[in-house]
Tab-separated table of C-alpha atoms in Angstrom:
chain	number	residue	atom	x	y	z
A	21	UNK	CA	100.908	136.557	29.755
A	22	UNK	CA	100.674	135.472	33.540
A	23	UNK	CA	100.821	137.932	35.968
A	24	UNK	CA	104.244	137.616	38.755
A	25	UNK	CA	102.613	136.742	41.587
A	26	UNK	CA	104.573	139.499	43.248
A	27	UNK	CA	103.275	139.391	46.734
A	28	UNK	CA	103.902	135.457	47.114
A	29	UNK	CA	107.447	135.922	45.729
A	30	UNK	CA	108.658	139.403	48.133
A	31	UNK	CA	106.845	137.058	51.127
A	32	UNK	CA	108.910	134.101	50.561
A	33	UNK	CA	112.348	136.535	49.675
A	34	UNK	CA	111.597	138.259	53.304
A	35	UNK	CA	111.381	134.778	54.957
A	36	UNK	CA	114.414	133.335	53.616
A	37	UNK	CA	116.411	136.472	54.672
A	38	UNK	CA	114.938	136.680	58.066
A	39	UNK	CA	116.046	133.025	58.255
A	40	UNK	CA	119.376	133.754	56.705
A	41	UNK	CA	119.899	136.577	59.294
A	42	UNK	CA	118.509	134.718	62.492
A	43	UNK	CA	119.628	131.167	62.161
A	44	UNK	CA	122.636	130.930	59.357
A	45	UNK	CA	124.856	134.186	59.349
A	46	UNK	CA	123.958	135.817	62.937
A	47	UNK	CA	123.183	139.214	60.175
A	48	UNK	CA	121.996	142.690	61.529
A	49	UNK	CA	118.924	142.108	63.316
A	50	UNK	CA	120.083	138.948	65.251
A	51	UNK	CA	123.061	141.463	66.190
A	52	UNK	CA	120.656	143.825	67.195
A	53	UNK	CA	118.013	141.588	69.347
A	54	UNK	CA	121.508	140.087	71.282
A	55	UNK	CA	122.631	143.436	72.148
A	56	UNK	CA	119.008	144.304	73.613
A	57	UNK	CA	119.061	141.360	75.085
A	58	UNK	CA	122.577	141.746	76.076
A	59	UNK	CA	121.868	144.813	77.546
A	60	UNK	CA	119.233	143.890	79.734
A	61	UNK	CA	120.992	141.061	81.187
A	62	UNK	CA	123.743	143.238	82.395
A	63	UNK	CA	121.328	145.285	83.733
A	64	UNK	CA	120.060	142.946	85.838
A	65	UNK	CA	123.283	141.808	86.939
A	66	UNK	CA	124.072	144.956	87.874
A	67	UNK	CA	121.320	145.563	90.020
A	68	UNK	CA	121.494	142.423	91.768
A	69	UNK	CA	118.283	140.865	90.063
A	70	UNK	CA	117.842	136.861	90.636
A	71	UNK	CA	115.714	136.419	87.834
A	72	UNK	CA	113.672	137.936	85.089
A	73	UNK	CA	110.576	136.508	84.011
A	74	UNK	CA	109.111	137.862	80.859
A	75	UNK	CA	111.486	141.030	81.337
A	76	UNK	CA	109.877	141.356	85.101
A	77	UNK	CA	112.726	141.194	86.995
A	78	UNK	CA	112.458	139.349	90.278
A	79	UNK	CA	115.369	141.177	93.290
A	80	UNK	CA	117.790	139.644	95.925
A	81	UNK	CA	115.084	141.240	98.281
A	82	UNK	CA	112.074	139.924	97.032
A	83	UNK	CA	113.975	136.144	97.351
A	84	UNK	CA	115.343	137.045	100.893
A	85	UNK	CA	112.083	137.603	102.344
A	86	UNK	CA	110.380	134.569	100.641
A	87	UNK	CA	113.501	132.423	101.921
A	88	UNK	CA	113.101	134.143	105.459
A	89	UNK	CA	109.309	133.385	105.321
A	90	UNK	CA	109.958	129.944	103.998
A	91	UNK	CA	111.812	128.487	106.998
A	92	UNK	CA	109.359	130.454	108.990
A	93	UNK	CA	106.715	127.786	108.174
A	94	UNK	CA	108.715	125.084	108.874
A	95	UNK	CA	110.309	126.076	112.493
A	96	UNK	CA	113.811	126.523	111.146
A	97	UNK	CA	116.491	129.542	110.809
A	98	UNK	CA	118.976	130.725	108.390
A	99	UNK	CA	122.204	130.471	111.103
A	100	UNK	CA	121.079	127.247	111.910
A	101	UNK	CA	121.718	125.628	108.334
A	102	UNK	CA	125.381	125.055	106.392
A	103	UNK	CA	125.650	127.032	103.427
A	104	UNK	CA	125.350	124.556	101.163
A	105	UNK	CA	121.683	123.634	102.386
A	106	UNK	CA	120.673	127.544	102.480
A	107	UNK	CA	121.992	127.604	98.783
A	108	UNK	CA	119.859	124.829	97.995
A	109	UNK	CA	116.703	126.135	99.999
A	110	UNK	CA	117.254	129.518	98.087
A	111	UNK	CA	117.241	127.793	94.471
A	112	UNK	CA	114.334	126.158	95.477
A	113	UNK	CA	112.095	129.053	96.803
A	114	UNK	CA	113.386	131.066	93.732
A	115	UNK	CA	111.287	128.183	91.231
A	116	UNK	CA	108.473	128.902	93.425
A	117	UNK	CA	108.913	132.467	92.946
A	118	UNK	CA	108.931	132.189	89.435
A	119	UNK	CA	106.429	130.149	89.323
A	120	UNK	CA	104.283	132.234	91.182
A	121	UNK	CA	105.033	135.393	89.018
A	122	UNK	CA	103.953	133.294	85.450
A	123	UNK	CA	100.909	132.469	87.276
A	124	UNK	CA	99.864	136.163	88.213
A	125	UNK	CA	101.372	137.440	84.718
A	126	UNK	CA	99.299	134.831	82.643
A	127	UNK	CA	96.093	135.131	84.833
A	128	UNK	CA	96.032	138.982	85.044
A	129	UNK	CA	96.864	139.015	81.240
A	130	UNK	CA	93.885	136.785	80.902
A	131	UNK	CA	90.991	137.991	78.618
A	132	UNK	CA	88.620	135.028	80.046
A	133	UNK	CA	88.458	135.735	83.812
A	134	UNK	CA	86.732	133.277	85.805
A	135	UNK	CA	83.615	134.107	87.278
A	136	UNK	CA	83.809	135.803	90.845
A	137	UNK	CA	81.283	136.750	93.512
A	138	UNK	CA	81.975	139.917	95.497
A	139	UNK	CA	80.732	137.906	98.287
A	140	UNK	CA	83.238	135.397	98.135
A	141	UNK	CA	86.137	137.798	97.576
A	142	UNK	CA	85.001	139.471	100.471
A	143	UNK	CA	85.227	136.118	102.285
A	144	UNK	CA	88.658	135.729	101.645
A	145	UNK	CA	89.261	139.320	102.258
A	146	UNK	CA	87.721	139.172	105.546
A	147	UNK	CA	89.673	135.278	106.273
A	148	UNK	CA	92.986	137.288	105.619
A	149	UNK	CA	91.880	139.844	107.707
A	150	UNK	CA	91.287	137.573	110.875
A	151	UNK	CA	94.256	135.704	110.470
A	152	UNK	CA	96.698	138.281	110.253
A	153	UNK	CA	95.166	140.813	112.443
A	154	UNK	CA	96.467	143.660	110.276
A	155	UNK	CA	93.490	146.540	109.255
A	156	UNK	CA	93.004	146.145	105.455
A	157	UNK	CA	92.644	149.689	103.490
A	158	UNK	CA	91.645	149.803	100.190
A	159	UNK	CA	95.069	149.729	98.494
A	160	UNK	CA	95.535	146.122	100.456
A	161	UNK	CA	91.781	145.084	99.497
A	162	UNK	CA	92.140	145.597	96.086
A	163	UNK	CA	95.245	143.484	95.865
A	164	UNK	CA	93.799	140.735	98.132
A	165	UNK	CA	91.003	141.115	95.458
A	166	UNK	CA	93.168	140.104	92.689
A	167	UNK	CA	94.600	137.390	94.579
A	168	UNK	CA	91.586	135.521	95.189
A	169	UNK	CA	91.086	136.442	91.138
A	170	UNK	CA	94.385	134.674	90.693
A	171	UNK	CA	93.218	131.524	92.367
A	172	UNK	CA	90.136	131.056	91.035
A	173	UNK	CA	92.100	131.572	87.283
A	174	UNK	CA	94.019	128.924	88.210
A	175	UNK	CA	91.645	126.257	89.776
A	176	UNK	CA	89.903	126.612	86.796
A	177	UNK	CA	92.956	125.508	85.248
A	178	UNK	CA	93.679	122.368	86.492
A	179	UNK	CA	90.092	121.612	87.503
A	180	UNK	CA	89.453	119.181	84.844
A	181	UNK	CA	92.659	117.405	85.557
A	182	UNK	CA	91.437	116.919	89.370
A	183	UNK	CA	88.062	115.708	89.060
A	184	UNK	CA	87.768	111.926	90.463
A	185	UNK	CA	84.707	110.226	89.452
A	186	UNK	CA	82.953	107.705	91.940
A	187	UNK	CA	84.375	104.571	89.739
A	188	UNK	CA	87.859	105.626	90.317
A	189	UNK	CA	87.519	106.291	93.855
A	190	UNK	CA	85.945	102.334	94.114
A	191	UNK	CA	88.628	100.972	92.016
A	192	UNK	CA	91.131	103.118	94.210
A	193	UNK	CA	89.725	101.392	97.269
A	194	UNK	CA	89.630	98.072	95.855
A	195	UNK	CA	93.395	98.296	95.036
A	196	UNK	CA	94.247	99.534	98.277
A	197	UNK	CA	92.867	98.924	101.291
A	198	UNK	CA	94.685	95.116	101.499
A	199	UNK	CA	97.886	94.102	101.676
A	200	UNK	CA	99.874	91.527	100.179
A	201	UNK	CA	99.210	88.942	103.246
A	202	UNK	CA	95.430	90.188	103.341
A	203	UNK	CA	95.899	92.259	106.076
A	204	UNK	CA	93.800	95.613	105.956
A	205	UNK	CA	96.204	98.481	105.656
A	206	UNK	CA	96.427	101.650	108.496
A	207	UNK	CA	93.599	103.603	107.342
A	208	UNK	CA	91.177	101.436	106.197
A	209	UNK	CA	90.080	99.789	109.547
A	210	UNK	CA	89.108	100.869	113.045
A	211	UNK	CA	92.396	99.380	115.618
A	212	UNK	CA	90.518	97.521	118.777
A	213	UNK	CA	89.487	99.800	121.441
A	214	UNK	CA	88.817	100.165	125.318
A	215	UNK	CA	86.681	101.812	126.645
A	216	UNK	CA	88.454	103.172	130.222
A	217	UNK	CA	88.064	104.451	133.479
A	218	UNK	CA	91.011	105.386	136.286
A	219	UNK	CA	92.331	106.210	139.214
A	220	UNK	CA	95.554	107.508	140.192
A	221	UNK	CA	97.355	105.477	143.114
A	222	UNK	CA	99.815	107.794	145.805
A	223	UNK	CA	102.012	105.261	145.885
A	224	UNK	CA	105.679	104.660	145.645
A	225	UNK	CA	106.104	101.112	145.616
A	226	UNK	CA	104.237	98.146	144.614
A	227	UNK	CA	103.149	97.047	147.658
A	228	UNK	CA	101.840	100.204	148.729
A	229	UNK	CA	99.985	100.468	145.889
A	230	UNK	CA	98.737	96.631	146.096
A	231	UNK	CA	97.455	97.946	149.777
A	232	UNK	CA	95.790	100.999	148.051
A	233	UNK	CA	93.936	98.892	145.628
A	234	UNK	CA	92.441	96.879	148.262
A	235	UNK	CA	91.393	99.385	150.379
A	236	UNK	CA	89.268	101.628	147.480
A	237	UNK	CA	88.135	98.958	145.739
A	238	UNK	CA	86.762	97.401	149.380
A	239	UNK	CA	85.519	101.080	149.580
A	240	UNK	CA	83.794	101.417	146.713
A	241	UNK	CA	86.020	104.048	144.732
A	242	UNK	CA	84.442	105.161	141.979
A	243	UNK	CA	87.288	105.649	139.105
A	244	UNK	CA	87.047	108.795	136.611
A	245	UNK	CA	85.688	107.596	133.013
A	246	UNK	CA	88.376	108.154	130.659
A	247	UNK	CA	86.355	106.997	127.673
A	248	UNK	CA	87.141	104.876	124.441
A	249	UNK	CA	90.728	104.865	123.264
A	250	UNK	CA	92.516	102.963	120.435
A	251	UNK	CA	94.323	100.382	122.504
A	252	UNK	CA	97.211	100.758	120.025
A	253	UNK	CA	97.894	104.351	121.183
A	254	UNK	CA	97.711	103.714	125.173
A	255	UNK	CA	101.154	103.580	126.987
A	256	UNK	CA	103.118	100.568	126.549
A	257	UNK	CA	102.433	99.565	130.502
A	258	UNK	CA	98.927	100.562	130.494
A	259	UNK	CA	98.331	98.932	127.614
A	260	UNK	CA	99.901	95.635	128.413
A	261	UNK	CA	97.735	95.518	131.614
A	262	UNK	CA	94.400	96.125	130.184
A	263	UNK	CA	95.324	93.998	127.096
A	264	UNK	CA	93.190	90.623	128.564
A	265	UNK	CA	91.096	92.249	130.710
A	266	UNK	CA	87.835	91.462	130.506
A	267	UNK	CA	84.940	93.957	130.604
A	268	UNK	CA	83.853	94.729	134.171
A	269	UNK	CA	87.100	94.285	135.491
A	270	UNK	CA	90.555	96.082	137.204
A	271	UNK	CA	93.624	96.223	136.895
A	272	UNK	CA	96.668	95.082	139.206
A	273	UNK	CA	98.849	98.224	140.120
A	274	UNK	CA	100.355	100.073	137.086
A	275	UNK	CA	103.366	102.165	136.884
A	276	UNK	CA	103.604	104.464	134.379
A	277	UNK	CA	106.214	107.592	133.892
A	278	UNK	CA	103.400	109.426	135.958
A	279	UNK	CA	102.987	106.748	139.075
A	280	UNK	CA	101.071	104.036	140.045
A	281	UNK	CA	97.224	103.363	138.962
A	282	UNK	CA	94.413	101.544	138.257
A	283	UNK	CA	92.820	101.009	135.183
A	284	UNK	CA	88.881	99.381	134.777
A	285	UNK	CA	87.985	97.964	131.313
A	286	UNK	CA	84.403	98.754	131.022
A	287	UNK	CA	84.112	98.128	127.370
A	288	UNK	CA	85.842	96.759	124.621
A	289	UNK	CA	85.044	96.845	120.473
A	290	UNK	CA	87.817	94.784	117.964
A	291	UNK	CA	89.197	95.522	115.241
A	292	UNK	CA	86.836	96.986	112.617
A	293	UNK	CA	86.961	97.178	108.812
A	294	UNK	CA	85.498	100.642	107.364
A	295	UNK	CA	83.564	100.098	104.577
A	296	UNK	CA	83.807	102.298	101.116
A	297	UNK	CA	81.537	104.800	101.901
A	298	UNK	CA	83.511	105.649	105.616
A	299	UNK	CA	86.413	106.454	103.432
A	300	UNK	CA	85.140	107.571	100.678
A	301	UNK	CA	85.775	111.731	101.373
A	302	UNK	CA	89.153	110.961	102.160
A	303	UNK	CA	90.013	108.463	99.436
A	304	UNK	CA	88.671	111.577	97.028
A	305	UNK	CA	90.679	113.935	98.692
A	306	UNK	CA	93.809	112.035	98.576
A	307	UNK	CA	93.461	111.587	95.013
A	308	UNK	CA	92.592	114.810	94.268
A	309	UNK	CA	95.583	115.993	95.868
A	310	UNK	CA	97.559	113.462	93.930
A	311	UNK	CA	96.202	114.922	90.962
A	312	UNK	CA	96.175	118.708	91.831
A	313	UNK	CA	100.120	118.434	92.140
A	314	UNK	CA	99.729	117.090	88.956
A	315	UNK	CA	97.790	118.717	86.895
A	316	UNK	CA	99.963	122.081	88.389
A	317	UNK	CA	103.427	120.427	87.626
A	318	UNK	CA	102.811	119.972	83.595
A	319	UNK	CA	100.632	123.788	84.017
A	320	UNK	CA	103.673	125.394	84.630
A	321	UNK	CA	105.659	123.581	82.548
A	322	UNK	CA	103.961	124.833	79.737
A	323	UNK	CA	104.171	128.307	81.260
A	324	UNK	CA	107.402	128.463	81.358
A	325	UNK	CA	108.070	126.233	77.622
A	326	UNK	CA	106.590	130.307	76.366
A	327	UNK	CA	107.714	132.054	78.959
A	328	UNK	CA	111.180	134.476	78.399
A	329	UNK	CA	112.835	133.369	81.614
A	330	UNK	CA	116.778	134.090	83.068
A	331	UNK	CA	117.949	133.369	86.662
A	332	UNK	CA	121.375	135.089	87.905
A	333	UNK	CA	122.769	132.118	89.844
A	334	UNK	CA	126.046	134.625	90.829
A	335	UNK	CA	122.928	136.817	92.636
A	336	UNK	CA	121.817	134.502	94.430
């Protein structure tokens, strides 16, 4: 006679009830993880929470100052904006907020911590120190500590989703750096340039400073080197009356928002394409940006896919 396989048969019976109870009839322990859950949602109503992420509740407080230091950064104040756009702005920082507290939860609760030199914590330690001009104790230090942690956890992250190898930098360049009418596009060539010198003219008219170019130039007057310039990025009068001058020679009278002057060409280069290798850094770095943003976007989408996560829009 063949034994029951008793331990198969009580596994499956305990599966099918907790399926019965959790997905079909809403039973007893459904009940009793929605009034837990219940319970800690009016809680945090209550006390005016925004958000909780992974039961760590994030307050009206914590939002207000990261709203405040927000538009901070970017020359702009609260009173200033309709409340429609500060509602908006507010949404917005909260995402970052959560994302920024499933990035400290998931890297502190991280077995695998990336290695870290004491010397280059106490880099960034000492960086944040300079900058902010505040005296660090060691309640401060050891927090700055595990923020530089934090970072490191999550370059290491998206690291391999950043790298750009040198064949993707070439064929990046290759795509790029023309346009459709085979003109080279702003960035990838050097614009004509002059190279200057000047001398103001105390002047009010024309011919009074016609008269006062005569008389320095008959004099000798030595003009003040102004050095190479784009050509593209003098004043629209200078620039017009330098435009065909020749080497070696000056200007008629100029008026500019600033007077009268004159203006000696002493050099001029054209327009010059950069080759790969004079963009190369900054074709890298541009991708790698790209890619960072990236690489960070779908990271914290699969943060939050596991993460228990409830915003309060009526605390906002």
């Amino acid at each position: 006679m063949k034994k029951i396989p008793w331990r198969g048969l009580l596994y499956l019976l305990i599966t099918g009830y907790l399926f019965l109870d959790l997905k079909v009839c809403q039973g007893p322990i459904r009940e009793a993880m929605r009034s837990r859950r219940d319970a800690a949602v009016d809680e945090a109503r209550g006390r005016g929470w925004v958000a909780l992420v992974n039961r760590e509740p994030l307050t009206r407080e914590q939002l207000d100052l990261a709203v405040a230091r927000h538009l901070y950064q970017r020359g702009r104040k609260a009173e200033d904006l309709s409340a429609k756009n500060l509602a908006m702005i507010r949404r917005a920082v909260l995402q970052g907020l959560i994302d920024d507290t499933l990035v400290r939860q998931y890297a502190d609760g991280d077995s695998e911590k990336p290695p870290v030199s004491s010397e280059e914590t106490a880099a960034f330690v000492e960086a944040w120190r300079s900058g902010s001009g505040a005296e660090v104790g060691k309640p401060v230090e050891e927090e700055l500590s595990r923020i530089w942690l934090r970072k490191r956890w999550l370059e290491n992250r998206i690291r391999p989703g950043v790298e750009v190898t040198e064949e993707e930098a070439r064929a990046w360049f290759d795509d790029n750096h023309v346009e459709t009418g085979g003109r080279l596009r702003p960035g990838f060539f050097e614009p004509e340039r002059v190279h200057l010198r000047h001398l103001p003219l105390a002047a009010t008219d024309e011919a009074g400073a016609g008269e006062l170019r005569r008389r320095l130039l008959g004099e000798g007057k030595t003009l003040a080197d102004l050095g190479w310039m784009a050509l593209d990025q003098l004043p629209a009068d200078i620039r017009e009356g330098v435009r065909d001058l020749a080497p070696g020679e000056v200007s008629a009278p100029l008026r500019s928002g600033r007077g009268w002057h004159l203006v000696e060409v002493v050099a001029r280069e054209g327009e010059r394409a950069l080759a790969y290798e004079e963009v190369r850094a900054e074709i890298i770095a541009h991708l790698e940006a790209q890619r960072s943003e990236e690489t960070f976007r779908v990271l914290m989408e699969k943060l939050r896919a596991v993460a228990n996560l409830q915003v309060f829009p009526e605390n906002l």
